[in-house]
Tab-separated table of C-alpha atoms in Angstrom:
chain	number	residue	atom	x	y	z
A	1	UNK	CA	-23.696	10.081	-4.856
A	2	UNK	CA	-20.783	7.854	-5.717
A	3	UNK	CA	-17.638	7.048	-3.793
A	4	UNK	CA	-14.220	8.361	-4.836
A	5	UNK	CA	-11.459	5.846	-4.044
A	6	UNK	CA	-7.787	6.538	-4.738
A	7	UNK	CA	-5.465	3.592	-5.408
A	8	UNK	CA	-1.968	4.468	-4.248
A	9	UNK	CA	1.307	2.892	-3.057
A	10	UNK	CA	4.234	5.273	-2.896
A	11	UNK	CA	6.589	2.842	-4.573
A	12	UNK	CA	6.276	2.234	-8.295
A	13	UNK	CA	5.757	-1.147	-9.877
A	14	UNK	CA	3.776	-2.785	-7.091
A	15	UNK	CA	0.596	-3.048	-9.142
A	16	UNK	CA	-1.474	0.119	-8.673
A	17	UNK	CA	-2.639	0.275	-12.265
A	18	UNK	CA	-3.338	-3.462	-12.497
A	19	UNK	CA	-5.283	-3.197	-9.244
A	20	UNK	CA	-7.281	-0.176	-10.429
A	21	UNK	CA	-8.135	-1.885	-13.727
A	22	UNK	CA	-9.177	-5.126	-12.060
A	23	UNK	CA	-11.202	-3.659	-9.214
A	24	UNK	CA	-12.900	-1.283	-11.648
A	25	UNK	CA	-13.747	-4.050	-14.091
A	26	UNK	CA	-14.844	-6.259	-11.190
A	27	UNK	CA	-17.225	-3.561	-9.920
A	28	UNK	CA	-18.626	-3.082	-13.440
A	29	UNK	CA	-19.204	-6.853	-13.665
A	30	UNK	CA	-21.224	-6.583	-10.453
A	31	UNK	CA	-23.451	-4.099	-12.242
A	32	UNK	CA	-22.098	-0.830	-10.884
A	33	UNK	CA	-21.450	2.339	-12.851
A	34	UNK	CA	-17.684	2.849	-12.638
A	35	UNK	CA	-15.181	5.381	-13.964
A	36	UNK	CA	-11.421	4.858	-13.771
A	37	UNK	CA	-9.353	8.043	-13.682
A	38	UNK	CA	-5.690	7.856	-14.686
A	39	UNK	CA	-3.830	10.689	-12.946
A	40	UNK	CA	-0.365	9.549	-13.981
A	41	UNK	CA	0.149	12.431	-16.365
A	42	UNK	CA	3.075	11.885	-18.720
A	43	UNK	CA	3.211	8.142	-17.996
A	44	UNK	CA	-0.277	6.936	-18.716
A	45	UNK	CA	-0.784	3.191	-18.502
A	46	UNK	CA	-4.310	2.442	-17.395
A	47	UNK	CA	-5.493	2.701	-21.012
A	48	UNK	CA	-3.202	-0.106	-22.198
A	49	UNK	CA	-3.952	-2.350	-19.219
A	50	UNK	CA	-7.639	-1.991	-20.098
A	51	UNK	CA	-7.015	-2.352	-23.831
A	52	UNK	CA	-8.529	1.053	-24.589
A	53	UNK	CA	-5.405	2.839	-25.874
A	54	UNK	CA	-6.678	3.181	-29.434
A	55	UNK	CA	-9.849	4.975	-28.461
A	56	UNK	CA	-8.404	8.044	-26.717
A	57	UNK	CA	-9.396	11.391	-28.170
A	58	UNK	CA	-9.401	13.722	-25.187
A	59	UNK	CA	-7.698	13.358	-21.796
A	60	UNK	CA	-7.916	14.623	-18.215
A	61	UNK	CA	-6.009	17.833	-18.977
A	62	UNK	CA	-8.399	18.606	-21.858
A	63	UNK	CA	-11.225	18.367	-19.324
A	64	UNK	CA	-9.648	20.421	-16.518
A	65	UNK	CA	-8.435	23.119	-18.904
A	66	UNK	CA	-11.822	23.342	-20.625
A	67	UNK	CA	-10.763	22.023	-24.049
A	68	UNK	CA	-13.634	19.596	-24.017
A	69	UNK	CA	-16.627	18.593	-21.921
A	70	UNK	CA	-16.178	15.822	-19.366
A	71	UNK	CA	-18.481	13.454	-21.274
A	72	UNK	CA	-16.430	13.831	-24.461
A	73	UNK	CA	-13.275	12.622	-22.716
A	74	UNK	CA	-14.853	9.561	-21.065
A	75	UNK	CA	-14.139	6.358	-22.990
A	76	UNK	CA	-16.826	3.718	-22.662
A	77	UNK	CA	-15.536	0.181	-22.432
A	78	UNK	CA	-17.686	-1.607	-25.012
A	79	UNK	CA	-17.133	-5.028	-23.442
A	80	UNK	CA	-19.083	-4.283	-20.273
A	81	UNK	CA	-21.966	-2.113	-19.324
A	82	UNK	CA	-21.049	0.730	-17.008
A	83	UNK	CA	-17.233	0.903	-17.255
A	84	UNK	CA	-15.571	4.150	-18.318
A	85	UNK	CA	-12.008	5.496	-18.477
A	86	UNK	CA	-10.797	9.060	-18.151
A	87	UNK	CA	-7.241	8.797	-19.537
A	88	UNK	CA	-4.222	10.785	-18.366
A	89	UNK	CA	-2.507	13.223	-20.707
A	90	UNK	CA	0.663	11.768	-22.161
A	91	UNK	CA	2.465	14.912	-23.285
A	92	UNK	CA	1.818	17.290	-20.381
A	93	UNK	CA	3.490	17.923	-17.013
A	94	UNK	CA	2.165	16.643	-13.686
A	95	UNK	CA	1.452	20.246	-12.783
A	96	UNK	CA	-1.016	20.573	-15.692
A	97	UNK	CA	-3.770	19.690	-13.205
A	98	UNK	CA	-4.164	21.523	-9.908
A	99	UNK	CA	-5.532	20.221	-6.623
A	100	UNK	CA	-8.677	22.367	-6.891
A	101	UNK	CA	-9.308	21.241	-10.471
A	102	UNK	CA	-9.002	17.648	-9.318
A	103	UNK	CA	-11.490	18.213	-6.489
A	104	UNK	CA	-13.975	19.729	-8.954
A	105	UNK	CA	-13.467	16.850	-11.376
A	106	UNK	CA	-14.105	14.249	-8.663
A	107	UNK	CA	-17.201	16.145	-7.533
A	108	UNK	CA	-18.561	16.049	-11.083
A	109	UNK	CA	-17.746	12.371	-11.557
A	110	UNK	CA	-19.263	11.194	-8.273
A	111	UNK	CA	-22.608	12.624	-9.382
A	112	UNK	CA	-22.618	10.360	-12.439
A	113	UNK	CA	-21.001	7.160	-11.143
A	114	UNK	CA	-21.313	4.697	-8.270
A	115	UNK	CA	-17.529	4.364	-8.012
A	116	UNK	CA	-14.777	6.730	-9.112
A	117	UNK	CA	-11.418	4.913	-8.928
A	118	UNK	CA	-8.392	7.191	-9.133
A	119	UNK	CA	-5.151	5.553	-10.243
A	120	UNK	CA	-2.377	7.471	-8.495
A	121	UNK	CA	1.143	7.938	-9.903
A	122	UNK	CA	4.138	6.569	-7.972
A	123	UNK	CA	5.835	9.014	-5.620
A	124	UNK	CA	4.482	11.535	-3.122
A	125	UNK	CA	4.836	14.738	-5.133
A	126	UNK	CA	2.295	16.863	-7.011
A	127	UNK	CA	0.793	13.915	-8.895
A	128	UNK	CA	0.093	12.137	-5.603
A	129	UNK	CA	-1.356	15.284	-4.033
A	130	UNK	CA	-3.663	15.723	-7.018
A	131	UNK	CA	-4.734	12.100	-7.031
A	132	UNK	CA	-5.785	12.084	-3.369
A	133	UNK	CA	-7.338	15.569	-3.427
A	134	UNK	CA	-10.883	14.521	-4.268
A	135	UNK	CA	-10.857	11.073	-2.665
A	136	UNK	CA	-13.052	9.909	0.223
A	137	UNK	CA	-11.280	6.594	0.633
A	138	UNK	CA	-7.907	5.105	-0.199
A	139	UNK	CA	-6.637	1.697	-1.156
A	140	UNK	CA	-2.922	1.222	-0.466
A	141	UNK	CA	-1.207	-1.410	-2.615
A	142	UNK	CA	2.009	-3.049	-1.448
A	143	UNK	CA	3.996	-6.213	-2.058
A	144	UNK	CA	5.514	-8.207	0.820
A	145	UNK	CA	8.922	-6.553	0.370
A	146	UNK	CA	10.822	-4.198	2.663
A	147	UNK	CA	10.978	-1.286	0.199
A	148	UNK	CA	7.312	-1.500	-0.806
A	149	UNK	CA	6.049	-1.774	2.784
A	150	UNK	CA	8.232	1.121	3.869
A	151	UNK	CA	6.806	3.346	1.142
A	152	UNK	CA	3.289	2.160	1.936
A	153	UNK	CA	3.854	3.255	5.542
A	154	UNK	CA	4.904	6.704	4.389
A	155	UNK	CA	1.854	7.011	2.135
A	156	UNK	CA	-0.475	5.900	4.949
A	157	UNK	CA	0.972	8.729	7.066
A	158	UNK	CA	0.382	11.244	4.283
A	159	UNK	CA	-3.182	10.000	3.700
A	160	UNK	CA	-3.950	10.389	7.387
A	161	UNK	CA	-2.454	13.875	7.358
A	162	UNK	CA	-4.763	14.658	4.422
A	163	UNK	CA	-7.660	13.347	6.536
A	164	UNK	CA	-8.411	10.374	4.321
A	165	UNK	CA	-9.272	8.072	7.169
A	166	UNK	CA	-8.765	4.325	7.468
A	167	UNK	CA	-7.018	3.392	4.230
A	168	UNK	CA	-7.449	-0.232	3.138
A	169	UNK	CA	-4.554	-2.523	2.298
A	170	UNK	CA	-3.993	-4.784	-0.695
A	171	UNK	CA	-1.011	-7.123	-0.508
A	172	UNK	CA	-0.083	-7.886	-4.089
A	173	UNK	CA	2.139	-10.570	-5.624
A	174	UNK	CA	1.992	-12.729	-2.567
A	175	UNK	CA	3.751	-16.089	-2.896
A	176	UNK	CA	2.358	-18.505	-0.299
A	177	UNK	CA	5.018	-21.154	-0.925
A	178	UNK	CA	7.781	-18.624	-0.154
A	179	UNK	CA	6.003	-17.325	2.936
A	180	UNK	CA	5.559	-20.871	4.174
A	181	UNK	CA	9.291	-21.477	3.910
A	182	UNK	CA	9.985	-18.275	5.800
A	183	UNK	CA	11.441	-16.520	2.762
A	184	UNK	CA	8.726	-13.922	2.311
A	185	UNK	CA	6.897	-11.816	4.860
A	186	UNK	CA	3.521	-13.288	5.639
A	187	UNK	CA	0.189	-11.473	5.425
A	188	UNK	CA	0.078	-11.127	9.209
A	189	UNK	CA	3.593	-9.637	9.288
A	190	UNK	CA	2.642	-6.885	6.848
A	191	UNK	CA	-0.629	-6.115	8.611
A	192	UNK	CA	1.134	-5.988	11.975
A	193	UNK	CA	3.656	-3.471	10.652
A	194	UNK	CA	1.278	-1.217	8.740
A	195	UNK	CA	-1.634	-1.582	11.180
A	196	UNK	CA	-4.422	-0.911	8.694
A	197	UNK	CA	-7.381	-2.993	7.585
A	198	UNK	CA	-6.774	-5.652	4.952
A	199	UNK	CA	-8.897	-5.416	1.802
A	200	UNK	CA	-7.365	-8.350	-0.011
A	201	UNK	CA	-4.379	-10.503	-0.866
A	202	UNK	CA	-3.546	-11.011	-4.544
A	203	UNK	CA	-1.362	-14.054	-5.182
A	204	UNK	CA	1.400	-13.879	-7.746
A	205	UNK	CA	-0.083	-15.133	-11.014
A	206	UNK	CA	1.468	-15.451	-14.470
A	207	UNK	CA	-1.958	-14.926	-15.965
A	208	UNK	CA	-1.693	-11.263	-14.888
A	209	UNK	CA	1.157	-10.793	-17.361
A	210	UNK	CA	-0.788	-12.577	-20.078
A	211	UNK	CA	-3.941	-10.584	-19.421
A	212	UNK	CA	-1.968	-7.323	-19.482
A	213	UNK	CA	-0.425	-8.389	-22.802
A	214	UNK	CA	-3.918	-8.752	-24.186
A	215	UNK	CA	-5.419	-5.701	-22.530
A	216	UNK	CA	-8.054	-7.798	-20.765
A	217	UNK	CA	-8.088	-7.474	-16.942
A	218	UNK	CA	-7.470	-10.812	-15.171
A	219	UNK	CA	-10.695	-10.377	-13.222
A	220	UNK	CA	-12.436	-11.611	-16.421
A	221	UNK	CA	-10.443	-14.845	-16.469
A	222	UNK	CA	-12.094	-17.607	-14.450
A	223	UNK	CA	-8.832	-19.596	-14.498
A	224	UNK	CA	-6.794	-16.810	-12.877
A	225	UNK	CA	-6.279	-17.051	-9.115
A	226	UNK	CA	-5.369	-13.355	-9.046
A	227	UNK	CA	-8.556	-12.680	-11.008
A	228	UNK	CA	-10.535	-14.542	-8.353
A	229	UNK	CA	-8.814	-12.528	-5.619
A	230	UNK	CA	-9.701	-9.283	-7.433
A	231	UNK	CA	-13.320	-10.384	-7.841
A	232	UNK	CA	-13.405	-10.894	-4.065
A	233	UNK	CA	-11.853	-7.457	-3.466
A	234	UNK	CA	-14.483	-5.832	-5.691
A	235	UNK	CA	-17.264	-7.469	-3.689
A	236	UNK	CA	-15.673	-6.345	-0.401
A	237	UNK	CA	-15.605	-2.773	-1.689
A	238	UNK	CA	-19.375	-2.937	-2.149
A	239	UNK	CA	-19.672	-3.876	1.524
A	240	UNK	CA	-20.064	-7.616	1.136
A	241	UNK	CA	-18.180	-9.887	3.566
A	242	UNK	CA	-16.068	-12.291	1.529
A	243	UNK	CA	-13.554	-14.591	3.229
A	244	UNK	CA	-9.918	-14.466	2.121
A	245	UNK	CA	-8.879	-16.926	-0.590
A	246	UNK	CA	-7.272	-20.067	0.749
A	247	UNK	CA	-3.703	-19.905	-0.468
A	248	UNK	CA	-2.297	-22.941	1.275
A	249	UNK	CA	0.412	-24.713	-0.636
A	250	UNK	CA	0.001	-28.451	-0.769
A	251	UNK	CA	3.000	-30.250	0.680
A	252	UNK	CA	5.277	-31.468	-2.049
A	253	UNK	CA	7.381	-34.582	-1.801
A	254	UNK	CA	10.460	-32.692	-0.665
A	255	UNK	CA	8.538	-30.915	2.076
A	256	UNK	CA	7.161	-34.223	3.338
A	257	UNK	CA	10.646	-35.735	3.277
A	258	UNK	CA	12.006	-32.845	5.283
A	259	UNK	CA	9.191	-33.179	7.771
A	260	UNK	CA	9.887	-36.850	8.060
A	261	UNK	CA	13.445	-36.222	9.159
A	262	UNK	CA	12.487	-33.303	11.333
A	263	UNK	CA	13.701	-30.452	9.134
A	264	UNK	CA	10.275	-29.149	8.163
B	1	UNK	CA	35.965	-24.857	6.253
B	2	UNK	CA	32.323	-25.631	6.726
B	3	UNK	CA	31.495	-27.552	9.757
B	4	UNK	CA	29.228	-30.550	9.617
B	5	UNK	CA	26.128	-28.717	10.770
B	6	UNK	CA	26.476	-26.059	8.090
B	7	UNK	CA	26.856	-28.655	5.372
B	8	UNK	CA	23.843	-30.431	6.745
B	9	UNK	CA	21.849	-27.186	6.720
B	10	UNK	CA	22.902	-26.363	3.182
B	11	UNK	CA	21.924	-29.775	1.927
B	12	UNK	CA	18.466	-29.298	3.340
B	13	UNK	CA	18.376	-25.603	2.426
B	14	UNK	CA	17.287	-24.681	5.908
B	15	UNK	CA	18.707	-21.303	6.790
B	16	UNK	CA	19.357	-20.594	10.437
B	17	UNK	CA	17.487	-17.257	10.349
B	18	UNK	CA	14.647	-17.003	7.843
B	19	UNK	CA	14.942	-14.038	5.503
B	20	UNK	CA	11.395	-13.130	6.412
B	21	UNK	CA	12.480	-12.456	9.972
B	22	UNK	CA	15.357	-10.342	8.715
B	23	UNK	CA	12.979	-8.377	6.482
B	24	UNK	CA	10.541	-7.761	9.289
B	25	UNK	CA	13.218	-6.650	11.712
B	26	UNK	CA	14.777	-4.284	9.178
B	27	UNK	CA	11.389	-2.814	8.427
B	28	UNK	CA	10.573	-2.315	12.077
B	29	UNK	CA	13.771	-0.343	12.610
B	30	UNK	CA	13.550	1.739	9.446
B	31	UNK	CA	9.934	2.658	10.222
B	32	UNK	CA	10.767	3.893	13.721
B	33	UNK	CA	13.217	6.207	12.050
B	34	UNK	CA	10.885	7.206	9.206
B	35	UNK	CA	7.932	7.853	11.452
B	36	UNK	CA	9.837	10.005	13.931
B	37	UNK	CA	11.731	12.001	11.336
B	38	UNK	CA	8.462	12.564	9.507
B	39	UNK	CA	6.864	14.172	12.515
B	40	UNK	CA	9.419	15.914	14.733
B	41	UNK	CA	6.344	17.453	16.293
B	42	UNK	CA	5.664	14.190	18.063
B	43	UNK	CA	9.083	14.407	19.729
B	44	UNK	CA	8.287	17.987	20.757
B	45	UNK	CA	5.031	16.900	22.399
B	46	UNK	CA	6.860	14.093	24.146
B	47	UNK	CA	9.447	16.569	25.461
B	48	UNK	CA	6.764	18.865	26.834
B	49	UNK	CA	5.041	15.992	28.586
B	50	UNK	CA	8.328	14.740	30.020
B	51	UNK	CA	9.069	18.194	31.418
B	52	UNK	CA	5.638	18.318	33.058
B	53	UNK	CA	6.035	14.949	34.735
B	54	UNK	CA	9.635	15.304	35.847
B	55	UNK	CA	9.124	18.847	37.151
B	56	UNK	CA	6.770	17.409	39.773
B	57	UNK	CA	9.792	15.787	41.384
B	58	UNK	CA	12.774	17.968	40.520
B	59	UNK	CA	13.865	21.205	38.927
B	60	UNK	CA	15.331	20.514	35.556
B	61	UNK	CA	17.048	22.599	32.914
B	62	UNK	CA	14.329	22.567	30.275
B	63	UNK	CA	16.586	24.338	27.776
B	64	UNK	CA	19.231	21.654	28.048
B	65	UNK	CA	16.777	18.782	27.771
B	66	UNK	CA	17.396	16.470	24.848
B	67	UNK	CA	15.282	13.587	23.611
B	68	UNK	CA	16.413	11.458	20.729
B	69	UNK	CA	16.249	8.035	19.216
B	70	UNK	CA	19.462	6.115	19.271
B	71	UNK	CA	20.085	3.080	17.137
B	72	UNK	CA	22.211	0.276	18.447
B	73	UNK	CA	22.778	-2.787	16.315
B	74	UNK	CA	19.303	-4.226	16.077
B	75	UNK	CA	17.302	-2.135	18.489
B	76	UNK	CA	16.176	1.426	18.900
B	77	UNK	CA	16.208	3.218	22.225
B	78	UNK	CA	14.648	6.466	23.305
B	79	UNK	CA	17.438	8.398	24.999
B	80	UNK	CA	16.647	11.409	27.146
B	81	UNK	CA	19.314	13.652	28.606
B	82	UNK	CA	17.793	15.785	31.334
B	83	UNK	CA	20.057	18.124	33.336
B	84	UNK	CA	18.872	18.218	36.947
B	85	UNK	CA	19.186	21.530	38.793
B	86	UNK	CA	17.662	20.596	42.133
B	87	UNK	CA	15.728	17.704	43.548
B	88	UNK	CA	12.652	18.735	45.490
B	89	UNK	CA	12.217	17.704	49.093
B	90	UNK	CA	9.337	15.330	48.941
B	91	UNK	CA	7.030	15.344	51.893
B	92	UNK	CA	6.094	11.733	52.003
B	93	UNK	CA	4.521	10.284	55.073
C-alpha cells in the first residue's frame, strides 16, 4: 500500500508544481514507484515542468468519467524507472471531478505505487477539496513572505479540519543573504508562526528557471543547490534523517567592513 | 532635513527596524484575526468557560456578555464586557 501525499499552499506561485515534480523525480531516483497527479484542472502545468506535455493522450477527467482505463492515462517518464504522470484536463471545469471520484482514484493508485503525489491547485475551493480528498499526508509549500505564510496558515487549518494530521512544511525560495541582513523572515520565524514540522528549505536558485525551461526537474542537476535540497526532501519523505543544507552566506568584503566599524 | 544619524544609517544601509521584524509582526497580527474569524466556535467555547468560572464568584448577565478581539496599533487584546448583576457573599475564613 502506497502513501498519498498532497502538495498544497493556498497562495499561487510559491512553487507547488515545481516541488511536486522535484520530490516525485527524487523519489523515483531513489528507486520508488511514483505517480504524480495533476489536479489543477483547466490550468495544467505539471506536464510541462516534467517535460511530458507532448505525450498526453488521456487525462484525469477521462479516467474519472470512465472514458479510458486508469493505465491508459498514466504517462511513463522514459528517463527514469518508476515515474508516472496522471495529467489534469485542460479544457474542463474544476467541478469535472468530484470528491468521491478523487477518493476512488487515490485508492486505486495507492495499490499500484509506493508514492502518490497530488499537485493541488492554488486556492481553497473545489479544486483544493478534491486534491486533499484522498490524501493521507500533506506537504505545505510557502515562501518567506507575509502573503504566502498567511495563506499557508489558512490551508493548515483546513487540512486539520479535514483530519489530515501533521502537515509538513517546505520553505521555498529562501534567500539566506537577505535573511542574514534582516530583510527576509528566517526559517525559525516561519516555523514559529506556522508551528508545523519542517520538511525542507529550498534556496532560491536560478537553475530552477533553467530546468523548468528545459522540462528537466532540478533534482537531476548535481550543480543545483535547490536540486540538492529537493534530493534531501525526497529522502526525508522515505523516513531517512537528513540534516538541513548549510545555507550560510560567506562574509563579503562589505560585510566585514561593516563589522569592523561596528555596523554589522 | 536629514539629521546626521540618518545620513550615517543610509550610507551604511542599516535600517533602524529590519523589514523582517515588520513582516513577522504584521503576520502575527493578521493571523490572530484570521484564526479567530475562521472559527467563531472557539470564541463561543471561550465565552461558555468564562461564564462558568465567573459565575462561581458573581451573578452575571450571560445574555449581555461580550467577548471580542480588539486591535490597537500593534497589539491585539481580548476584551470581555461582562455585566455584573450581583456579587456573591464569599464565605472565606
